[in-house]
């Protein structure tokens, strides 16, 4: 009897498996043709095709999770909200978008050049405070939240149920008790470890808490590789914060590793805050499919209208152009004396390597600052490959040893500063929703220049010409990590 049962099971196995194999092979062939048409670069397309044909069981699910670079439905969601809330969506478009392929500036400055390249409008009437590291950031933010009058909008990639996370939660609950509207967006992947009790506490008190939810809709079921990496706060439409800091004790050097996180943000007062608000509104439209009825779009700043010229650079996988790459490339194209870049991850695409090398060929002081401590080993190892590639063009890469360098900051001559959430890697360039603010205000530029001079002084040159990359095992790890750079 046991022999008969065994033969029956084998017969079922033999009958079932061949059709399954055929089905997977057919899906792999279909996916290979899909890769040839839709994968962003020819090198990546070839890699996916080879993998799909040779090892379809392994590569097929990976392809549909990791190979996509275009986020579906974001623009359509905003249009759908606009059908019911015409004025609200019109305000967002006015704050964020100018006509494509039309010159709107004189192109006389780096900021004007960038604004035309990204089709984003300029605004003046702004004042700025540079916030270096977590203590300055959270002190500024929590004080202003307690002084809010109408609404508070927050959007973070990571929220933690720790000391500073609960200080923020307490501040938001005080707002709700005063009748202030509080809306919070978070990324599900970034907040994967956030306990449900943290969100339930806020929701129970009246805070509008929503996940960004990249997987809305049938087409988006596998969009887990996309992230909303933006970090922003807007209060009453006149004050905003943008930078690289999430909400967690590590930004105060109070985590278990007792490691300093070196990061930077900027506090904004004036008309630029409405543009940051418009970025939040677009993300909220996607998450909630409704508008922000309390949002103020026509407040007048109490600042000289000719001060603090600036623009927002909101980029993401819903863009029809590679706008994040264009942002960095425009900064490189307009630099005349110096181009200083501080980033936690160094995994640039070919276009940015060419842009940096062209700037260096013109005699521009191009230099890059990255961490000497890893928080993501694959990205960290890939960085060694690219720093050696930059060395071939005479571009020095420095590694910061005083904690984990997490700031995202670009300084162009004495004319322009970019501060925000965009890393110098393929994930930020193509897969994440990101936000940078571009500012041409002399005092802020001087403060950033002083800050970066200090950061470089504390760092060591990592890619001196002729030096060996690292021991053999590190070189092997670097080579393997580089293969995965398109999704890092």
Coordinates of C-alpha atoms in Angstrom, one line a residue:
X1 CA 0.0 0.0 0.0
X2 CA 2.8 2.4 0.9
X3 CA 4.5 1.6 -2.4
X4 CA 1.3 2.4 -4.3
X5 CA 0.9 5.7 -2.4
X6 CA 4.5 6.6 -3.2
X7 CA 4.0 5.9 -6.9
X8 CA 0.8 7.9 -6.9
X9 CA 2.6 10.9 -5.3
X10 CA 5.4 10.7 -7.8
X11 CA 2.9 10.4 -10.7
X12 CA 1.2 13.6 -9.4
X13 CA 4.6 15.3 -9.1
X14 CA 5.6 14.3 -12.6
X15 CA 2.3 15.3 -14.1
X16 CA 2.2 18.7 -12.3
X17 CA 5.8 19.9 -12.5
X18 CA 6.4 20.0 -16.3
X19 CA 3.5 22.4 -17.0
X20 CA 4.8 24.6 -14.1
X21 CA 8.2 24.6 -15.7
X22 CA 6.8 25.5 -19.1
X23 CA 4.7 28.3 -17.5
X24 CA 7.7 29.8 -15.7
X25 CA 9.8 29.6 -18.9
X26 CA 7.1 31.4 -20.9
X27 CA 6.8 34.1 -18.3
X28 CA 10.5 34.5 -18.2
X29 CA 10.6 34.9 -22.0
X30 CA 7.8 37.4 -21.8
X31 CA 9.7 39.3 -19.1
X32 CA 12.9 39.2 -21.1
X33 CA 11.1 41.0 -24.0
X34 CA 9.6 43.4 -21.4
X35 CA 13.1 44.1 -20.1
X36 CA 14.4 44.9 -23.6
X37 CA 11.7 47.5 -24.0
X38 CA 11.5 49.0 -20.5
X39 CA 14.7 48.7 -18.5
X40 CA 16.4 52.0 -18.1
X41 CA 19.9 51.2 -19.4
X42 CA 21.1 48.7 -22.1
X43 CA 23.6 47.2 -19.6
X44 CA 20.9 46.4 -17.1
X45 CA 18.6 45.1 -19.8
X46 CA 21.2 42.6 -21.0
X47 CA 21.8 41.5 -17.4
X48 CA 18.1 40.9 -16.8
X49 CA 17.6 39.1 -20.1
X50 CA 20.5 36.7 -19.4
X51 CA 19.3 36.0 -15.9
X52 CA 15.7 35.5 -17.0
X53 CA 16.7 33.0 -19.7
X54 CA 19.3 31.0 -17.7
X55 CA 17.8 30.9 -14.1
X56 CA 14.2 31.9 -14.5
X57 CA 13.0 30.4 -11.2
X58 CA 15.3 32.8 -9.3
X59 CA 15.3 35.9 -11.5
X60 CA 11.7 36.1 -12.5
X61 CA 10.3 37.3 -9.2
X62 CA 13.3 39.5 -8.7
X63 CA 12.7 41.2 -12.0
X64 CA 9.1 42.2 -11.3
X65 CA 10.1 43.6 -7.9
X66 CA 13.4 45.3 -8.6
X67 CA 13.6 46.1 -12.3
X68 CA 10.8 48.7 -12.5
X69 CA 11.9 52.3 -12.4
X70 CA 8.6 54.1 -13.3
X71 CA 6.0 54.6 -10.6
X72 CA 2.5 54.1 -11.8
X73 CA -0.6 56.1 -10.9
X74 CA 0.9 59.1 -9.0
X75 CA 0.0 61.7 -11.7
X76 CA -3.3 60.1 -12.3
X77 CA -4.2 60.3 -8.6
X78 CA -3.5 64.1 -8.6
X79 CA -5.7 64.5 -11.7
X80 CA -8.5 62.6 -10.0
X81 CA -8.3 64.8 -6.9
X82 CA -8.2 67.8 -9.2
X83 CA -11.6 66.9 -10.7
X84 CA -13.1 67.4 -7.2
X85 CA -10.8 70.0 -5.8
X86 CA -9.9 72.2 -8.7
X87 CA -8.5 75.2 -6.7
X88 CA -6.4 73.0 -4.4
X89 CA -4.6 71.1 -7.2
X90 CA -4.3 74.3 -9.2
X91 CA -2.4 75.9 -6.3
X92 CA -0.1 72.9 -6.1
X93 CA 0.7 73.1 -9.8
X94 CA 1.3 76.8 -9.6
X95 CA 3.8 76.4 -6.8
X96 CA 5.7 73.5 -8.4
X97 CA 5.6 73.6 -12.2
X98 CA 6.5 75.9 -15.0
X99 CA 5.9 75.1 -18.7
X100 CA 8.2 72.4 -20.1
X101 CA 10.9 73.3 -22.7
X102 CA 10.3 77.0 -22.2
X103 CA 12.9 79.4 -20.8
X104 CA 11.5 81.3 -17.8
X105 CA 14.7 82.9 -16.5
X106 CA 17.7 84.7 -17.9
X107 CA 20.0 81.8 -17.1
X108 CA 22.4 84.2 -15.5
X109 CA 22.9 82.3 -12.3
X110 CA 23.2 78.6 -11.2
X111 CA 19.8 78.8 -9.6
X112 CA 18.1 80.2 -12.7
X113 CA 19.8 77.5 -14.8
X114 CA 18.6 74.8 -12.4
X115 CA 15.0 76.1 -12.3
X116 CA 14.7 76.1 -16.1
X117 CA 16.2 72.6 -16.3
X118 CA 13.7 71.2 -13.8
X119 CA 10.7 73.4 -14.9
X120 CA 10.3 74.6 -11.3
X121 CA 9.4 78.2 -10.5
X122 CA 11.6 80.6 -8.5
X123 CA 10.4 82.5 -5.4
X124 CA 11.7 85.2 -3.2
X125 CA 10.8 86.7 0.2
X126 CA 12.5 84.0 2.2
X127 CA 14.8 83.7 5.2
X128 CA 16.8 80.6 6.2
X129 CA 18.5 79.1 9.2
X130 CA 21.1 76.3 8.8
X131 CA 20.5 73.5 11.3
X132 CA 23.6 71.3 11.9
X133 CA 22.9 67.9 13.4
X134 CA 19.9 66.6 15.4
X135 CA 19.9 68.8 18.5
X136 CA 19.5 72.0 16.4
X137 CA 17.0 70.5 14.1
X138 CA 14.7 69.0 16.7
X139 CA 14.9 72.0 19.0
X140 CA 13.9 74.3 16.2
X141 CA 11.1 72.0 15.0
X142 CA 9.5 71.2 18.4
X143 CA 9.5 74.9 19.5
X144 CA 7.7 75.9 16.3
X145 CA 5.2 73.0 16.5
X146 CA 4.2 74.2 19.9
X147 CA 3.6 77.7 18.4
X148 CA 1.5 76.5 15.4
X149 CA -1.9 78.1 14.9
X150 CA -3.7 76.3 12.0
X151 CA -2.0 73.2 10.8
X152 CA 1.1 71.0 10.9
X153 CA 2.1 68.8 8.0
X154 CA 4.9 66.2 8.5
X155 CA 6.5 63.7 6.1
X156 CA 9.3 61.3 7.1
X157 CA 10.9 58.2 5.8
X158 CA 11.7 56.8 9.2
X159 CA 9.8 57.4 12.5
X160 CA 11.0 55.6 15.7
X161 CA 9.2 54.9 19.0
X162 CA 12.0 56.2 21.1
X163 CA 12.8 59.3 23.1
X164 CA 12.8 61.9 20.4
X165 CA 10.0 60.1 18.5
X166 CA 7.8 60.3 21.6
X167 CA 8.7 64.0 22.2
X168 CA 7.5 64.7 18.6
X169 CA 4.3 62.6 19.3
X170 CA 3.6 64.6 22.5
X171 CA 4.0 67.9 20.6
X172 CA 1.6 66.7 17.9
X173 CA -1.0 65.7 20.6
X174 CA -0.7 69.1 22.2
X175 CA -1.4 70.6 18.8
X176 CA -4.6 68.5 18.4
X177 CA -5.8 69.6 21.8
X178 CA -5.5 73.3 20.7
X179 CA -7.5 72.6 17.6
X180 CA -4.6 72.5 15.2
X181 CA -4.9 70.2 12.2
X182 CA -2.1 67.6 12.2
X183 CA -1.4 65.4 9.2
X184 CA 1.5 62.9 9.0
X185 CA 2.8 60.8 6.1
X186 CA 5.3 58.0 6.5
X187 CA 6.9 55.4 4.3
X188 CA 5.9 51.8 5.1
X189 CA 9.3 50.3 4.4
X190 CA 11.2 53.0 6.3
X191 CA 8.8 52.5 9.2
X192 CA 8.8 48.7 9.1
X193 CA 10.0 48.5 12.7
X194 CA 7.7 51.2 14.0
X195 CA 5.3 49.6 16.5
X196 CA 1.6 49.8 15.7
X197 CA 1.0 51.4 19.2
X198 CA 2.8 54.5 18.1
X199 CA 0.5 55.2 15.2
X200 CA -2.6 54.1 17.1
X201 CA -1.8 56.6 19.9
X202 CA -1.6 59.4 17.3
X203 CA -4.8 58.3 15.4
X204 CA -6.8 57.9 18.6
X205 CA -6.0 61.6 19.6
X206 CA -7.1 62.9 16.2
X207 CA -3.9 63.0 14.1
X208 CA -4.4 62.2 10.5
X209 CA -1.7 59.5 10.0
X210 CA -1.3 57.8 6.6
X211 CA 1.2 55.5 5.0
X212 CA 2.4 56.7 1.6
X213 CA 1.5 53.2 0.3
X214 CA 3.4 52.8 -3.0
X215 CA 1.4 49.5 -3.6
X216 CA -2.0 51.1 -4.3
X217 CA -3.8 49.6 -7.3
X218 CA -3.4 46.3 -9.1
X219 CA -0.5 47.5 -11.3
X220 CA 1.4 48.6 -8.2
X221 CA 1.2 45.3 -6.3
X222 CA 4.9 44.8 -6.7
X223 CA 6.1 48.4 -6.2
X224 CA 7.9 47.6 -2.9
X225 CA 11.2 48.7 -4.4
X226 CA 10.0 52.4 -4.5
X227 CA 10.3 54.6 -1.4
X228 CA 9.1 58.0 -0.3
X229 CA 12.4 59.2 1.1
X230 CA 11.4 62.8 1.7
X231 CA 11.8 64.6 5.0
X232 CA 9.8 67.7 5.4
X233 CA 7.6 69.7 7.9
X234 CA 5.3 72.6 7.1
X235 CA 3.6 74.8 9.7
X236 CA 0.8 77.2 8.8
X237 CA 2.0 77.5 5.2
X238 CA 4.8 80.0 6.2
X239 CA 7.4 77.9 7.9
X240 CA 9.1 74.7 6.7
X241 CA 11.9 72.3 7.4
X242 CA 13.8 70.3 4.8
X243 CA 16.8 68.1 5.2
X244 CA 18.2 64.7 5.7
X245 CA 17.1 63.9 9.2
X246 CA 14.5 61.3 10.1
X247 CA 12.9 61.0 13.6
X248 CA 15.1 58.8 15.8
X249 CA 17.5 59.0 18.7
X250 CA 20.4 58.1 16.5
X251 CA 20.3 61.7 15.1
X252 CA 21.0 62.9 18.6
X253 CA 23.8 60.3 19.2
X254 CA 21.6 58.5 21.7
X255 CA 21.2 55.1 20.2
X256 CA 22.8 51.9 21.4
X257 CA 25.9 52.3 19.3
X258 CA 26.5 55.8 20.8
X259 CA 27.4 56.9 17.3
X260 CA 27.1 60.5 16.1
X261 CA 24.9 61.0 13.0
X262 CA 26.3 64.0 11.1
X263 CA 23.3 65.6 9.3
X264 CA 22.0 68.9 8.0
X265 CA 18.6 70.6 7.5
X266 CA 17.4 74.1 6.8
X267 CA 14.5 76.0 8.4
X268 CA 12.6 78.1 5.9
X269 CA 10.4 81.2 6.5
X270 CA 8.6 82.7 3.6
X271 CA 7.1 81.8 0.2
X272 CA 9.3 78.8 -0.3
X273 CA 7.4 77.1 2.6
X274 CA 4.3 77.1 0.3
X275 CA 6.2 75.2 -2.3
X276 CA 7.3 72.6 0.2
X277 CA 3.7 72.5 1.3
X278 CA 2.8 71.7 -2.3
X279 CA 5.2 68.8 -2.4
X280 CA 3.4 67.4 0.7
X281 CA 0.0 68.0 -0.9
X282 CA 0.9 66.0 -3.9
X283 CA 2.0 63.1 -1.8
X284 CA -1.1 63.4 0.4
X285 CA -3.3 63.4 -2.7
X286 CA -1.8 60.0 -3.6
X287 CA -2.1 58.6 -0.1
X288 CA -5.6 59.9 0.8
X289 CA -7.2 60.7 -2.6
X290 CA -8.5 64.0 -1.2
X291 CA -7.3 67.6 -0.7
X292 CA -6.1 69.7 2.3
X293 CA -9.1 72.0 3.0
X294 CA -7.2 73.9 5.7
X295 CA -4.1 74.7 3.6
X296 CA -3.2 78.3 3.1
X297 CA -1.9 79.1 -0.3
X298 CA -1.8 82.9 -0.5
X299 CA -0.1 84.1 2.7
X300 CA 2.3 87.0 2.3
X301 CA 5.7 86.7 4.0
X302 CA 6.9 89.4 6.4
X303 CA 10.3 89.4 4.6
X304 CA 11.7 91.7 1.9
X305 CA 10.3 90.4 -1.4
X306 CA 13.8 90.6 -3.0
X307 CA 15.5 88.4 -0.4
X308 CA 16.2 84.7 -0.3
X309 CA 15.7 83.6 -3.9
X310 CA 15.0 79.8 -4.0
X311 CA 13.3 76.9 -5.6
X312 CA 12.2 73.4 -4.6
X313 CA 13.5 70.3 -6.5
X314 CA 11.0 67.6 -5.9
X315 CA 11.9 64.5 -7.9
X316 CA 10.8 60.9 -8.1
X317 CA 10.0 57.8 -10.1
X318 CA 6.7 59.4 -11.4
X319 CA 8.8 62.0 -13.3
X320 CA 8.8 61.8 -17.1
X321 CA 12.4 63.0 -17.2
X322 CA 15.4 61.9 -15.0
X323 CA 15.0 65.1 -13.0
X324 CA 17.2 64.1 -10.0
X325 CA 20.1 63.4 -12.4
X326 CA 19.4 66.6 -14.2
X327 CA 19.5 68.5 -10.9
X328 CA 23.0 67.4 -10.0
X329 CA 24.2 67.7 -13.6
X330 CA 22.9 71.3 -13.9
X331 CA 24.9 72.1 -10.7
X332 CA 28.0 70.6 -12.3
X333 CA 27.4 72.4 -15.6
X334 CA 27.2 75.9 -14.0
X335 CA 30.0 75.6 -11.4
X336 CA 32.9 77.9 -12.2
X337 CA 35.1 77.6 -9.1
X338 CA 34.0 74.9 -6.8
X339 CA 31.5 72.0 -6.6
X340 CA 31.4 70.4 -3.2
X341 CA 29.1 67.4 -2.6
X342 CA 28.4 65.8 0.7
X343 CA 26.4 62.5 0.5
X344 CA 26.2 59.3 2.6
X345 CA 26.2 57.1 -0.5
X346 CA 28.3 57.3 -3.6
X347 CA 26.7 55.2 -6.4
X348 CA 26.3 57.7 -9.3
X349 CA 25.1 56.9 -12.8
X350 CA 27.2 57.4 -15.9
X351 CA 25.6 60.8 -16.7
X352 CA 26.7 62.2 -13.3
X353 CA 30.2 60.8 -13.7
X354 CA 30.5 62.6 -17.0
X355 CA 29.1 65.8 -15.6
X356 CA 31.6 65.8 -12.7
X357 CA 34.5 65.0 -15.0
X358 CA 33.5 67.8 -17.3
X359 CA 33.4 70.3 -14.4
X360 CA 36.8 69.1 -13.2
X361 CA 38.2 69.4 -16.8
X362 CA 37.3 73.1 -16.7
X363 CA 39.4 73.5 -13.5
X364 CA 36.5 73.5 -11.1
X365 CA 37.4 72.4 -7.5
X366 CA 35.2 69.2 -7.5
X367 CA 35.3 67.2 -4.3
X368 CA 33.0 64.6 -2.7
X369 CA 32.6 63.9 1.0
X370 CA 31.2 60.4 2.1
X371 CA 31.2 58.4 5.4
X372 CA 34.0 56.2 6.6
X373 CA 31.4 54.1 8.5
X374 CA 28.9 51.8 6.8
X375 CA 25.2 51.6 7.6
X376 CA 24.4 49.6 4.4
X377 CA 27.3 47.4 3.4
X378 CA 26.3 46.9 -0.3
X379 CA 26.2 50.6 -0.9
X380 CA 29.3 51.2 1.2
X381 CA 31.3 48.7 -0.8
X382 CA 30.1 50.0 -4.2
X383 CA 31.3 53.4 -3.1
X384 CA 34.9 52.2 -3.2
X385 CA 34.6 51.4 -6.9
X386 CA 33.2 54.8 -7.8
X387 CA 35.7 56.7 -5.7
X388 CA 38.5 55.0 -7.7
X389 CA 36.7 55.9 -10.9
X390 CA 36.5 59.5 -9.8
X391 CA 40.2 59.4 -9.0
X392 CA 40.9 58.8 -12.6
X393 CA 39.4 62.2 -13.4
X394 CA 41.3 63.9 -10.7
X395 CA 38.3 64.2 -8.4
X396 CA 39.2 63.7 -4.7
X397 CA 36.8 61.7 -2.4
X398 CA 37.1 62.3 1.3
X399 CA 35.8 60.0 4.1
X400 CA 34.3 61.5 7.2
X401 CA 35.4 59.7 10.4
X402 CA 33.6 61.6 13.1
X403 CA 30.4 59.4 13.1
X404 CA 28.1 58.5 10.3
X405 CA 27.8 61.3 7.7
X406 CA 24.2 61.4 6.5
X407 CA 23.9 64.9 5.2
X408 CA 22.9 65.6 1.6
X409 CA 24.3 68.9 0.6
X410 CA 25.8 70.6 -2.6
X411 CA 27.7 73.9 -2.7
X412 CA 28.2 75.6 -6.1
X413 CA 30.7 78.4 -6.1
X414 CA 29.4 81.1 -3.8
X415 CA 26.1 81.2 -5.6
X416 CA 24.0 78.2 -4.8
X417 CA 23.3 75.6 -2.0
X418 CA 21.2 72.4 -2.3
X419 CA 20.0 70.8 0.9
X420 CA 17.6 67.9 1.3
X421 CA 17.1 64.2 1.1
X422 CA 18.6 63.2 -2.2
X423 CA 21.6 60.9 -2.0
X424 CA 24.2 60.5 -4.8
X425 CA 23.0 57.0 -5.7
X426 CA 20.8 55.3 -8.2
X427 CA 18.0 54.7 -5.6
X428 CA 17.6 58.4 -5.0
X429 CA 18.1 59.3 -8.6
X430 CA 15.5 56.9 -10.0
X431 CA 13.5 54.9 -7.4
X432 CA 12.8 57.3 -4.5
X433 CA 10.6 60.3 -4.0
X434 CA 13.1 63.0 -2.9
X435 CA 13.1 66.7 -2.0
X436 CA 15.9 69.2 -2.2
X437 CA 15.7 73.0 -1.8
X438 CA 17.9 75.1 -4.0
X439 CA 18.8 78.4 -2.3
X440 CA 20.8 81.5 -3.5
X441 CA 20.9 83.5 -0.3
X442 CA 24.4 84.9 0.6
X443 CA 24.3 84.3 4.4
X444 CA 23.1 80.7 4.1
X445 CA 25.7 80.0 1.4
X446 CA 28.5 81.4 3.6
X447 CA 27.2 79.3 6.6
X448 CA 27.2 76.1 4.4
X449 CA 30.7 76.9 3.0
X450 CA 32.0 77.3 6.6
X451 CA 30.3 74.0 7.6
X452 CA 31.7 72.0 4.7
X453 CA 35.2 73.5 5.2
X454 CA 35.1 72.1 8.7
X455 CA 33.7 68.7 7.6
X456 CA 36.5 68.4 4.9
X457 CA 39.1 69.4 7.5
X458 CA 38.0 66.6 9.8
X459 CA 38.1 64.1 6.9
X460 CA 40.8 62.1 5.1
X461 CA 41.5 61.7 1.4
X462 CA 40.3 58.2 0.4
X463 CA 41.1 57.9 -3.3
X464 CA 44.7 59.2 -3.7
X465 CA 46.1 58.3 -7.1
X466 CA 48.1 55.0 -7.2
X467 CA 46.8 53.6 -3.9
X468 CA 45.4 50.1 -3.7
X469 CA 41.7 50.0 -3.3
X470 CA 41.6 47.7 -0.3
X471 CA 42.5 44.0 0.6
X472 CA 41.5 41.3 -1.8
X473 CA 38.3 40.4 0.1
X474 CA 37.2 44.0 0.1
X475 CA 37.9 44.4 -3.6
X476 CA 35.8 41.3 -4.3
X477 CA 33.0 42.6 -2.3
X478 CA 33.2 45.9 -4.0
X479 CA 33.0 44.3 -7.4
X480 CA 30.0 42.3 -6.5
X481 CA 28.2 45.3 -4.9
X482 CA 28.8 47.3 -8.0
X483 CA 26.8 44.8 -10.0
X484 CA 23.8 45.7 -7.9
X485 CA 24.3 49.5 -8.1
X486 CA 21.2 50.1 -10.2
X487 CA 19.0 49.1 -7.2
X488 CA 21.1 50.3 -4.3

